[in-house]
Coordinates of C-alpha atoms in Angstrom, one line a residue:
M11 CA 8.0 -63.9 1.3
P12 CA 10.4 -66.6 -0.6
H13 CA 12.7 -64.6 -3.4
R14 CA 13.3 -67.5 -4.9
L15 CA 10.5 -69.5 -6.4
Q16 CA 11.7 -72.4 -8.0
D17 CA 8.5 -73.6 -8.9
E18 CA 5.9 -72.2 -6.3
I19 CA 4.0 -70.5 -9.1
H20 CA -0.2 -69.8 -8.1
P21 CA -2.1 -70.9 -10.6
E22 CA -5.3 -69.5 -8.9
V23 CA -4.2 -65.9 -9.3
D24 CA -7.1 -63.6 -11.0
L25 CA -5.5 -61.8 -14.2
Y26 CA -7.9 -59.8 -14.5
R27 CA -8.6 -58.0 -10.5
P28 CA -7.7 -54.5 -10.7
F29 CA -4.1 -53.4 -10.0
T30 CA -3.4 -51.3 -6.9
S31 CA 0.1 -53.2 -5.2
D32 CA 2.1 -55.9 -6.0
T33 CA 5.5 -57.2 -5.0
I34 CA 8.7 -57.9 -6.4
L35 CA 9.4 -61.7 -6.1
E36 CA 12.3 -61.5 -8.1
V37 CA 14.9 -59.4 -9.7
R38 CA 17.4 -60.8 -12.8
T39 CA 20.1 -59.2 -14.7
G40 CA 21.6 -61.6 -17.7
R41 CA 24.7 -60.8 -19.5
M42 CA 25.0 -61.5 -23.5
K43 CA 25.9 -65.1 -24.8
P44 CA 25.7 -67.1 -27.9
L45 CA 22.7 -68.8 -27.7
S46 CA 22.3 -72.9 -28.0
G47 CA 23.9 -74.0 -31.6
L48 CA 24.1 -70.3 -32.8
T49 CA 26.3 -67.2 -32.9
V50 CA 23.6 -65.1 -32.3
Q51 CA 24.6 -63.5 -28.7
S52 CA 21.5 -63.1 -26.6
G53 CA 21.0 -61.5 -22.7
I54 CA 17.7 -63.6 -22.4
D55 CA 19.3 -66.1 -19.8
K56 CA 18.6 -64.4 -16.7
I57 CA 20.0 -65.0 -13.0
I58 CA 18.0 -63.7 -9.9
R59 CA 20.1 -60.9 -8.1
D60 CA 20.0 -61.0 -4.6
G61 CA 20.2 -57.4 -2.2
P62 CA 19.9 -54.6 -3.8
V63 CA 20.5 -53.7 -7.9
R64 CA 21.0 -50.1 -8.7
V65 CA 18.5 -48.8 -11.6
T66 CA 19.4 -46.2 -14.3
E67 CA 17.7 -44.7 -17.3
T68 CA 18.9 -47.5 -19.7
G69 CA 18.2 -50.7 -17.4
L70 CA 19.8 -52.7 -14.2
E71 CA 23.4 -52.4 -13.2
G72 CA 25.0 -55.8 -15.1
D73 CA 22.0 -56.6 -17.5
E74 CA 22.8 -56.8 -20.8
H75 CA 20.6 -56.5 -23.7
D76 CA 20.4 -57.0 -27.6
P77 CA 20.0 -53.4 -28.5
T78 CA 18.5 -53.9 -32.1
F79 CA 15.5 -55.7 -29.9
H80 CA 16.0 -54.6 -26.2
G81 CA 17.3 -52.3 -24.1
G82 CA 17.5 -48.7 -24.5
V83 CA 15.4 -46.0 -22.5
D84 CA 11.7 -47.6 -24.1
K85 CA 12.8 -51.0 -22.8
A86 CA 14.8 -51.0 -20.0
I87 CA 13.1 -53.1 -17.8
H88 CA 11.3 -56.1 -18.7
G89 CA 9.1 -57.0 -16.7
Y90 CA 6.4 -60.9 -16.4
C91 CA 3.5 -62.2 -15.1
C92 CA 4.8 -65.3 -13.2
S93 CA 0.9 -66.6 -12.7
H94 CA 1.4 -67.7 -17.0
Y95 CA 3.6 -70.6 -16.7
P96 CA 1.4 -72.7 -15.3
A97 CA -0.8 -72.2 -18.7
W98 CA 2.4 -72.8 -20.6
R99 CA 3.4 -75.8 -19.0
T100 CA -0.4 -76.8 -19.8
E101 CA -0.6 -76.2 -23.3
F102 CA 3.2 -77.0 -24.2
P103 CA 4.6 -80.4 -22.3
S104 CA 7.1 -80.9 -24.5
A105 CA 8.9 -77.7 -22.7
A106 CA 6.8 -77.8 -19.6
A107 CA 10.3 -77.7 -17.7
S108 CA 11.8 -74.7 -19.1
F109 CA 8.4 -72.8 -18.7
R110 CA 9.3 -71.2 -15.2
P111 CA 10.3 -67.8 -13.9
G112 CA 13.0 -65.8 -15.8
A113 CA 12.8 -68.1 -18.7
F114 CA 11.1 -65.1 -21.1
G115 CA 15.0 -63.1 -20.0
E116 CA 12.7 -60.8 -17.7
N117 CA 14.2 -58.5 -15.2
L118 CA 11.3 -57.9 -12.1
V119 CA 8.9 -61.2 -11.7
T120 CA 5.6 -61.1 -10.4
A121 CA 2.8 -62.4 -9.7
H122 CA -0.3 -60.3 -10.2
L123 CA 0.6 -57.8 -11.7
N124 CA 0.1 -58.4 -15.9
E125 CA -1.6 -57.9 -19.2
R126 CA -4.6 -57.3 -18.1
N127 CA -4.3 -54.6 -14.8
L128 CA -1.5 -52.9 -16.6
C129 CA -2.5 -49.9 -19.2
I130 CA 0.2 -47.8 -21.0
G131 CA 1.7 -45.0 -19.3
D132 CA 1.2 -46.5 -16.0
I133 CA 3.6 -44.6 -14.0
V134 CA 4.6 -46.9 -10.5
S135 CA 7.3 -46.7 -7.7
I136 CA 9.1 -48.8 -6.6
S137 CA 10.3 -48.8 -2.9
R138 CA 11.0 -51.2 0.4
P139 CA 7.3 -51.9 1.8
A140 CA 7.9 -49.4 4.7
S141 CA 10.4 -47.0 2.9
D142 CA 7.0 -44.4 1.9
T143 CA 6.9 -42.8 5.2
D144 CA 10.4 -43.9 6.6
R145 CA 12.1 -41.6 3.9
G146 CA 10.0 -40.6 1.8
E147 CA 8.8 -40.7 -1.8
D148 CA 12.0 -38.8 -3.2
H149 CA 13.4 -42.2 -2.4
R150 CA 11.1 -44.8 -4.2
V151 CA 12.1 -45.8 -8.1
L152 CA 9.6 -44.5 -10.8
L153 CA 9.0 -46.5 -14.2
Q154 CA 6.2 -45.6 -16.5
V155 CA 5.2 -49.0 -18.6
S156 CA 6.2 -48.0 -22.5
L157 CA 5.3 -51.1 -24.6
P158 CA 4.3 -54.7 -24.8
R159 CA 6.9 -57.2 -25.2
Q160 CA 7.2 -57.7 -28.6
P161 CA 8.8 -61.4 -29.2
C162 CA 10.5 -62.3 -31.3
F163 CA 12.5 -65.5 -32.6
K164 CA 15.1 -66.2 -29.3
L165 CA 11.6 -67.7 -27.6
N166 CA 11.3 -70.2 -30.1
H167 CA 14.6 -71.1 -29.9
R168 CA 15.1 -70.8 -26.1
F169 CA 11.8 -73.3 -25.8
Q170 CA 12.6 -75.5 -29.1
L171 CA 9.1 -74.5 -30.4
K172 CA 8.9 -73.9 -33.9
N173 CA 6.9 -70.6 -34.6
F174 CA 6.0 -70.4 -30.4
A175 CA 6.7 -66.6 -30.1
P176 CA 3.0 -65.9 -32.2
N177 CA 1.2 -67.3 -28.8
T178 CA 2.4 -64.7 -26.4
W179 CA 0.6 -62.0 -28.0
K180 CA -2.5 -64.3 -29.1
T181 CA -2.7 -64.9 -25.4
S182 CA -1.8 -61.3 -23.9
R183 CA 1.1 -63.2 -22.1
T184 CA 4.0 -61.1 -23.1
G185 CA 5.2 -59.5 -20.6
W186 CA 5.9 -55.6 -20.9
Y187 CA 8.5 -52.9 -20.7
F188 CA 9.3 -49.6 -18.3
R189 CA 11.3 -46.8 -19.0
V190 CA 12.8 -45.1 -15.9
L191 CA 11.5 -41.9 -14.5
R192 CA 13.5 -42.0 -11.2
P193 CA 16.7 -44.5 -11.1
G194 CA 17.6 -45.4 -7.3
T195 CA 17.9 -49.3 -6.4
I196 CA 15.2 -52.5 -5.9
Q197 CA 15.7 -55.5 -4.9
A198 CA 13.2 -58.6 -4.2
G199 CA 10.4 -58.1 -1.8
D200 CA 10.5 -54.6 -3.0
T201 CA 6.3 -53.2 -2.7
I202 CA 5.4 -52.2 -7.1
R203 CA 2.3 -49.5 -6.9
L204 CA 0.8 -47.5 -9.1
V205 CA 1.5 -43.8 -8.8
E206 CA -1.0 -42.7 -11.8
R207 CA -3.2 -44.0 -14.7
R208 CA -3.2 -41.7 -18.1
H209 CA -5.0 -44.1 -20.1
P210 CA -7.0 -46.2 -18.5
A211 CA -8.9 -47.4 -21.2
W212 CA -5.6 -49.5 -23.0
T213 CA -4.7 -52.4 -21.3
I214 CA -1.8 -53.8 -22.8
E215 CA -3.8 -56.5 -23.5
R216 CA -6.1 -53.9 -25.0
V217 CA -3.6 -53.2 -27.1
Q218 CA -2.4 -56.2 -28.1
E219 CA -5.9 -57.0 -29.8
Y220 CA -5.2 -53.8 -32.8
L221 CA -1.3 -54.1 -32.1
H222 CA -1.5 -57.6 -33.7
R223 CA -5.2 -59.5 -33.7
N224 CA -7.5 -56.6 -35.2
T225 CA -4.5 -54.5 -37.2
G226 CA -6.9 -52.8 -40.2
D227 CA -9.1 -51.1 -37.4
A228 CA -8.3 -47.3 -39.0
A229 CA -10.4 -45.6 -35.9
M230 CA -8.2 -47.7 -33.3
N231 CA -4.8 -47.1 -34.9
E232 CA -5.5 -43.6 -34.8
E233 CA -6.5 -43.2 -31.5
L234 CA -3.2 -45.8 -30.8
A235 CA -0.7 -43.1 -32.8
R236 CA -1.5 -40.3 -30.7
I237 CA -0.2 -42.1 -27.3
E238 CA 2.9 -39.7 -26.8
E239 CA 3.9 -42.6 -23.9
F240 CA 3.9 -45.6 -26.2
G241 CA 7.9 -46.3 -27.0
A242 CA 9.1 -45.9 -30.4
E243 CA 8.5 -49.0 -31.5
C244 CA 4.7 -48.8 -31.1
K245 CA 3.8 -45.3 -31.7
D246 CA 6.3 -45.8 -35.2
A247 CA 4.1 -48.8 -36.2
F248 CA 0.0 -46.8 -35.8
R249 CA 1.2 -43.9 -37.4
A250 CA 2.7 -45.5 -40.2
R251 CA -0.9 -47.9 -40.5
V252 CA -2.6 -44.4 -40.0
A253 CA -0.3 -43.5 -43.4
R254 CA -1.3 -46.2 -45.5
H255 CA -4.5 -46.4 -44.2
K256 CA -4.9 -42.6 -46.1
A257 CA -2.4 -43.4 -48.6
K258 CA -5.0 -46.0 -49.7
E259 CA -8.6 -44.1 -50.1
R260 CA -6.2 -41.4 -51.6
R261 CA -5.8 -43.9 -54.1
E262 CA -8.7 -45.7 -54.4
R263 CA -10.6 -42.1 -54.5
L264 CA -8.1 -40.7 -57.5
K265 CA -9.1 -44.0 -59.1
Q266 CA -12.4 -44.0 -58.7
E267 CA -12.0 -40.1 -60.5
G268 CA -10.0 -41.9 -63.1
K269 CA -7.2 -39.7 -62.4
G270 CA -4.8 -42.9 -60.8
Q271 CA -0.8 -42.9 -61.4
K272 CA 0.3 -46.1 -62.8
W273 CA 3.4 -44.8 -64.1
R274 CA 6.5 -42.7 -62.7
E275 CA 9.1 -40.7 -64.5
Y276 CA 12.9 -42.4 -63.1
K277 CA 15.9 -40.5 -64.2
V278 CA 18.8 -43.1 -64.8
V279 CA 21.5 -41.6 -62.8
E280 CA 24.0 -43.8 -62.3
K281 CA 25.3 -46.7 -64.5
T282 CA 28.0 -48.9 -63.4
R283 CA 29.5 -52.1 -64.7
Q284 CA 29.5 -55.0 -61.8
T285 CA 30.8 -57.7 -64.0
A286 CA 31.5 -58.2 -67.6
R287 CA 27.4 -59.7 -68.4
I288 CA 26.1 -57.6 -64.8
M289 CA 25.1 -54.1 -64.8
S290 CA 23.6 -51.4 -61.9
F291 CA 21.6 -49.0 -62.4
V292 CA 20.7 -46.1 -60.1
L293 CA 17.3 -44.7 -60.5
E294 CA 16.2 -42.0 -59.0
A295 CA 12.3 -40.2 -58.8
V296 CA 11.3 -37.2 -61.0
G297 CA 9.5 -35.2 -58.8
P298 CA 8.1 -36.1 -55.2
V299 CA 7.1 -40.0 -54.6
G300 CA 4.7 -41.0 -51.5
G301 CA 5.3 -38.8 -48.2
A302 CA 7.5 -36.6 -50.1
G303 CA 5.9 -33.8 -51.1
K304 CA 2.1 -33.2 -52.5
E305 CA 1.0 -34.3 -56.4
E306 CA -1.7 -34.0 -57.4
D307 CA -2.2 -38.5 -59.4
G308 CA 0.6 -39.3 -56.8
D309 CA 0.1 -41.5 -53.4
E310 CA 1.0 -38.8 -50.7
G311 CA 1.5 -40.6 -47.7
E312 CA 2.4 -44.4 -49.1
E313 CA 5.4 -45.5 -47.8
V314 CA 8.5 -44.6 -49.3
E315 CA 10.4 -46.8 -48.2
L316 CA 10.8 -50.6 -49.1
R317 CA 11.5 -53.8 -47.5
P318 CA 14.2 -55.9 -48.7
G319 CA 13.5 -58.4 -51.9
A320 CA 10.8 -55.7 -53.4
H321 CA 10.9 -56.1 -57.6
A322 CA 9.5 -52.6 -59.5
K323 CA 8.1 -52.8 -63.1
V324 CA 10.6 -51.0 -65.5
R325 CA 8.4 -49.9 -69.3
L326 CA 11.4 -49.6 -71.6
G327 CA 12.1 -47.5 -75.2
N328 CA 11.6 -50.1 -77.0
G329 CA 8.5 -50.8 -76.0
L330 CA 8.9 -53.9 -73.4
V331 CA 8.2 -53.8 -69.5
R332 CA 10.1 -55.8 -67.6
A333 CA 10.3 -56.6 -64.1
Y334 CA 13.4 -57.2 -62.0
S335 CA 14.8 -57.3 -58.4
I336 CA 15.8 -54.4 -56.3
V337 CA 18.7 -54.4 -54.9
D338 CA 18.2 -51.6 -52.2
G339 CA 16.9 -48.7 -52.0
D340 CA 13.5 -46.5 -51.7
R341 CA 10.7 -45.6 -53.8
S342 CA 12.9 -42.2 -54.5
R343 CA 15.9 -43.6 -55.0
F344 CA 16.6 -47.6 -55.9
Q345 CA 19.1 -49.8 -57.6
L346 CA 18.7 -52.7 -60.0
G347 CA 21.6 -55.3 -60.8
V348 CA 20.5 -56.8 -64.4
A349 CA 22.5 -59.9 -66.5
L350 CA 22.7 -59.5 -69.8
D351 CA 20.8 -62.6 -71.0
D352 CA 22.1 -65.1 -73.8
K353 CA 18.6 -65.4 -75.0
S354 CA 17.4 -61.7 -74.2
R355 CA 14.8 -61.0 -75.9
G356 CA 15.4 -57.0 -75.5
G357 CA 14.6 -56.1 -72.1
S358 CA 18.8 -57.1 -70.5
R359 CA 19.8 -55.9 -74.1
Y360 CA 18.2 -53.1 -74.2
L361 CA 19.5 -52.2 -70.3
H362 CA 22.9 -52.5 -71.1
E363 CA 23.3 -51.5 -74.6
M364 CA 20.9 -48.4 -75.2
V365 CA 20.1 -47.3 -71.4
Q366 CA 23.0 -44.4 -70.5
V367 CA 23.0 -42.1 -67.6
G368 CA 20.0 -39.4 -67.8
H369 CA 18.1 -41.3 -69.9
T370 CA 15.1 -41.7 -68.0
L371 CA 12.8 -45.0 -67.4
Q372 CA 8.9 -45.2 -66.5
V373 CA 8.5 -47.1 -63.4
G374 CA 5.1 -49.1 -62.8
A375 CA 4.1 -50.9 -59.2
I376 CA 6.5 -51.6 -56.8
T377 CA 6.1 -55.2 -55.1
A378 CA 7.8 -57.0 -52.0
A379 CA 8.0 -60.4 -52.7
V380 CA 10.6 -61.6 -49.8
P381 CA 9.0 -61.7 -46.7
M382 CA 11.0 -61.7 -43.6
A383 CA 11.0 -64.9 -41.8
S384 CA 11.3 -63.7 -38.3
A385 CA 10.8 -66.7 -36.3
A386 CA 13.5 -69.2 -37.7
S387 CA 16.7 -69.1 -35.8
H388 CA 18.5 -69.8 -39.2
H389 CA 18.6 -68.5 -42.7
V390 CA 20.1 -69.9 -45.4
F391 CA 20.0 -68.1 -48.4
V392 CA 20.4 -69.9 -52.1
A393 CA 21.4 -67.9 -54.9
G394 CA 23.4 -68.6 -58.7
G395 CA 24.6 -65.2 -60.4
V396 CA 22.4 -62.1 -60.6
G397 CA 20.2 -64.0 -58.4
I398 CA 22.0 -62.4 -55.6
T399 CA 20.4 -59.1 -56.1
A400 CA 16.9 -60.3 -54.9
F401 CA 18.6 -61.4 -51.4
L402 CA 21.6 -59.1 -50.8
A403 CA 19.3 -56.0 -49.2
L404 CA 17.3 -59.5 -46.8
I405 CA 20.7 -60.9 -45.8
E406 CA 22.6 -57.4 -44.4
G407 CA 19.3 -56.9 -42.6
Y408 CA 19.2 -59.8 -40.7
K409 CA 23.1 -59.6 -40.9
S410 CA 22.4 -55.9 -38.7
I411 CA 19.7 -57.2 -36.7
H412 CA 22.1 -59.9 -35.4
Y413 CA 20.4 -62.9 -37.4
S414 CA 21.4 -65.9 -37.8
V415 CA 22.1 -65.9 -41.9
E416 CA 24.8 -67.6 -44.0
L417 CA 24.8 -67.8 -47.9
H418 CA 25.4 -70.3 -50.6
Y419 CA 26.4 -68.8 -53.5
A420 CA 27.2 -70.1 -57.4
V421 CA 29.0 -67.7 -59.5
R422 CA 30.1 -69.1 -63.5
S423 CA 34.4 -67.6 -62.3
A424 CA 35.7 -65.5 -59.6
E425 CA 35.5 -62.2 -62.1
D426 CA 31.6 -62.7 -61.9
V427 CA 30.8 -61.6 -58.8
P428 CA 28.6 -58.7 -58.5
F429 CA 28.6 -56.2 -55.6
R430 CA 31.7 -58.2 -54.4
E431 CA 32.9 -55.7 -51.8
R432 CA 29.0 -55.8 -50.4
L433 CA 29.6 -59.1 -50.0
T434 CA 32.8 -59.3 -48.5
K435 CA 32.1 -57.3 -45.7
L436 CA 28.8 -59.4 -45.0
G437 CA 32.2 -62.0 -44.0
D438 CA 33.4 -65.5 -44.9
D439 CA 31.3 -67.3 -42.0
V440 CA 28.2 -65.3 -43.8
V441 CA 29.1 -66.0 -47.2
I442 CA 30.5 -69.3 -49.1
I443 CA 31.5 -68.8 -53.1
Y444 CA 31.2 -71.5 -55.7
D445 CA 33.2 -71.2 -58.6
R446 CA 32.1 -72.7 -60.8
A447 CA 35.4 -72.4 -63.8
A448 CA 37.2 -74.4 -60.0
G449 CA 35.5 -77.0 -60.2
Q450 CA 33.5 -75.8 -57.7
R451 CA 29.8 -77.4 -57.1
L452 CA 27.0 -76.0 -55.1
D453 CA 25.5 -79.0 -53.7
I454 CA 22.3 -78.5 -53.1
R455 CA 21.4 -81.4 -51.3
R456 CA 23.7 -81.3 -48.6
I457 CA 22.7 -77.5 -48.0
V458 CA 19.3 -78.7 -47.5
G459 CA 20.0 -82.1 -45.5
N460 CA 22.5 -80.2 -43.2
I461 CA 20.0 -77.2 -42.1
P462 CA 19.9 -76.2 -38.4
W463 CA 16.4 -76.5 -36.3
N464 CA 14.2 -74.0 -37.5
S465 CA 15.6 -72.8 -40.4
Q466 CA 14.0 -70.9 -43.1
L467 CA 15.9 -71.7 -46.9
Y468 CA 15.2 -69.1 -49.5
F469 CA 16.1 -69.9 -53.0
C470 CA 16.6 -67.7 -56.3
G471 CA 19.1 -68.1 -59.5
P472 CA 18.2 -70.0 -62.7
K473 CA 15.5 -72.6 -63.8
R474 CA 18.4 -75.9 -63.2
L475 CA 19.2 -74.8 -59.4
M476 CA 15.1 -74.0 -58.8
D477 CA 14.4 -77.1 -60.4
E478 CA 16.8 -79.1 -58.2
A479 CA 15.9 -77.1 -54.9
A480 CA 12.6 -77.7 -55.1
K481 CA 13.4 -81.6 -55.7
E482 CA 15.4 -81.8 -52.5
T483 CA 13.2 -80.1 -50.2
R484 CA 10.3 -81.8 -51.2
A485 CA 12.4 -85.4 -50.9
R486 CA 13.5 -84.0 -47.4
G487 CA 9.6 -83.3 -46.2
I488 CA 10.4 -79.3 -45.5
P489 CA 6.5 -77.8 -45.5
E490 CA 6.2 -75.0 -47.4
K491 CA 6.2 -72.2 -45.2
E492 CA 9.5 -72.8 -44.5
L493 CA 10.2 -72.1 -48.2
H494 CA 11.2 -68.8 -50.6
F495 CA 11.4 -69.5 -53.9
E496 CA 12.3 -66.0 -56.2
A497 CA 12.3 -67.2 -59.9
F498 CA 14.1 -64.5 -61.7
E499 CA 12.9 -66.8 -65.0
A500 CA 10.1 -68.9 -65.7
D501 CA 8.1 -70.8 -68.5
V502 CA 5.3 -69.5 -69.7
S503 CA 4.1 -71.0 -72.8
G504 CA 2.0 -74.2 -73.5
D505 CA -0.5 -75.4 -75.3
P506 CA -3.2 -72.4 -76.4
F507 CA -6.7 -72.0 -73.6
E508 CA -9.8 -70.0 -73.3
V509 CA -11.0 -68.2 -70.4
V510 CA -14.2 -66.5 -69.2
V511 CA -14.1 -64.0 -67.0
A512 CA -17.4 -63.9 -64.8
N513 CA -17.6 -60.8 -63.1
K514 CA -16.6 -59.2 -66.8
G515 CA -19.8 -59.9 -68.8
D516 CA -18.4 -64.0 -69.6
T517 CA -16.0 -61.8 -71.9
T518 CA -13.8 -65.0 -73.6
I519 CA -10.4 -64.4 -73.9
R520 CA -8.3 -66.8 -76.1
V521 CA -4.9 -67.2 -74.6
G522 CA -1.9 -68.2 -77.7
E523 CA 1.2 -70.4 -77.0
E524 CA 3.4 -67.8 -76.8
E525 CA 1.1 -65.3 -74.8
T526 CA 0.5 -65.1 -71.1
L527 CA -3.2 -65.1 -69.6
L528 CA -1.9 -61.7 -68.1
E529 CA -0.7 -60.1 -71.1
C530 CA -4.1 -60.7 -72.6
L531 CA -6.1 -59.7 -70.0
Q532 CA -4.3 -56.7 -69.7
K533 CA -5.0 -56.0 -73.4
Q534 CA -8.9 -56.1 -72.6
F535 CA -9.0 -54.7 -69.2
D536 CA -7.2 -51.8 -67.4
E537 CA -7.6 -52.6 -63.8
V538 CA -5.4 -55.9 -63.9
D539 CA -2.4 -55.5 -62.0
S540 CA 0.8 -57.0 -62.3
S541 CA 4.3 -57.0 -60.7
C542 CA 7.4 -59.8 -60.9
C543 CA 5.8 -61.3 -63.7
V544 CA 7.3 -64.5 -63.2
G545 CA 5.0 -66.1 -60.7
N546 CA 7.5 -65.1 -57.2
C547 CA 5.5 -61.8 -55.8
G548 CA 1.0 -63.1 -55.7
T549 CA 0.2 -59.2 -57.5
C550 CA -1.4 -60.5 -60.4
R551 CA -3.1 -63.4 -58.5
V552 CA -7.2 -64.2 -59.9
T553 CA -10.1 -66.2 -58.7
L554 CA -10.8 -69.1 -60.4
K555 CA -14.0 -70.2 -60.5
G556 CA -14.0 -73.7 -63.2
G557 CA -11.6 -75.7 -65.1
Q558 CA -8.3 -76.9 -64.5
V559 CA -4.8 -75.3 -64.3
D560 CA -1.3 -76.0 -64.5
H561 CA 0.4 -73.9 -61.8
R562 CA 3.1 -72.4 -62.3
G563 CA 5.4 -69.9 -59.8
T564 CA 5.8 -70.4 -55.8
A565 CA 3.4 -67.2 -54.8
L566 CA 0.7 -69.3 -54.1
T567 CA 0.6 -72.6 -51.7
E568 CA -1.0 -75.9 -52.4
E569 CA -4.0 -74.5 -50.8
E570 CA -4.7 -71.2 -52.4
K571 CA -4.3 -73.1 -55.9
A572 CA -7.5 -74.6 -55.7
A573 CA -9.3 -71.3 -55.9
S574 CA -6.8 -69.0 -57.6
M575 CA -4.3 -68.6 -60.7
L576 CA -1.0 -66.2 -61.4
T577 CA -2.1 -65.2 -64.5
C578 CA 1.8 -63.8 -65.2
V579 CA 3.0 -68.0 -65.5
S580 CA 0.1 -70.2 -65.3
R581 CA -1.8 -71.5 -68.2
G582 CA -5.6 -72.9 -68.1
I583 CA -6.2 -76.2 -69.6
G584 CA -8.7 -76.1 -72.2
R585 CA -11.5 -73.9 -70.5
I586 CA -11.3 -72.5 -67.9
T587 CA -13.5 -70.0 -65.7
I588 CA -12.1 -66.9 -63.6
E589 CA -12.2 -63.5 -62.2
I590 CA -10.4 -60.2 -62.2

């Protein structure tokens, strides 16, 4: 059997035939190097190894990984079935030449062993065809199937196909990872044999059904969370789903019993002047939050961690309710950054002038508003002033996991840069600051015109910046899914209008010129939720049953606007009908 496959792939292989043994067709390793057109390092480009290759607990000798996504004991060796490549060539003809053995960064190339006949926890041996009888079992390398591969943006970039990666789990052609139970040496031509099957019901393909395609099946999530042989990546994901489901059930029960708690007490434990007009506040929960312990009316089991870009709705001592971007932290302790607005209606002024360390504030809904765009090869952030608070943690997170990222940040002056130490730590290769006092101008047209292939764009700043960003991205024809607008101010005024709430007895509400539909609904009905109050997050979304709407905000796509509206910023025209 030849060890160099090149184009000799046999599509007639029955991928569902039970696995008892197979042959390693190629062994591959690779060194870290930049992906084409990016500064991001990757070990995906692997070469064929001739002769024996040493296997250790962390993988093949001479193989390098980005430890953020690959490598480690749970991801020591990546396997892939070369019989998938003909299908990829047919489905994506523009990249057909790239679909050949090694393209997925696999270490072991097989023809029969695949996601349909391989199960989580399977233990396999690898040995020379006659070594089991000649040298005894102790000389065999032992591997255990630990994880399905969860593909990242690097596959999109490698094949130059936007959002290609999800196709791998949709078709169950991801590949899989082995952990090493017994080290040794392996080489092309070695035989892989099934030694033990602990979970025959859980093939890689079936795992992917509930990992990706049917994520809400509570019973299956619980069953998968109990599989100890899973690597931490999947085990933690399934256990988190189980915890979230139990928390949701508890919240619904408490709500039915009239015990649901909407507001929690937080103490101000730090107040720091970042610049002449931006103050940061660290708020710490009074009492346990989430999984920290039991509380009669709380959300036991709720995740304490927050994804970057969350909003906190804060009730101030002067009766106002405002939403602010969370700079960093979790549900137990988090930081806000607040600019003193020249036209403040009382929110920012109250925080700056009245709130001191030791004071308590009430915090309501906390909502994530900036989704991670994991399919993008490059992430471009554009922010102005206090708008950096929405993005700082996300940018730091992207850089920490070796994504390609850049920040264009406009400020009034060099002295008006909050969180300066953290921005400096990101480096000049990531952060570009535009100092208006020094005559430097943020040129959104130039930024948008020069973005690399497969980029995701993020904008947060004052209305003028956001309007220009919307204009330039529309002019370039950039799709909605490749954009995120994070407003921190919104125009909510307009002509009065009437609203009929169809599922509340056709109750009719009149919304005045300076009122929002959200405010009016919350006065009338207790169960109307909200968070950001500027049209970013979609928490206040209601169903539109009839009438015309002046849509504002960015949380809805054009398609969604046909049947929904954001009550915090959008306004009806004349008379509309909704359901909440």
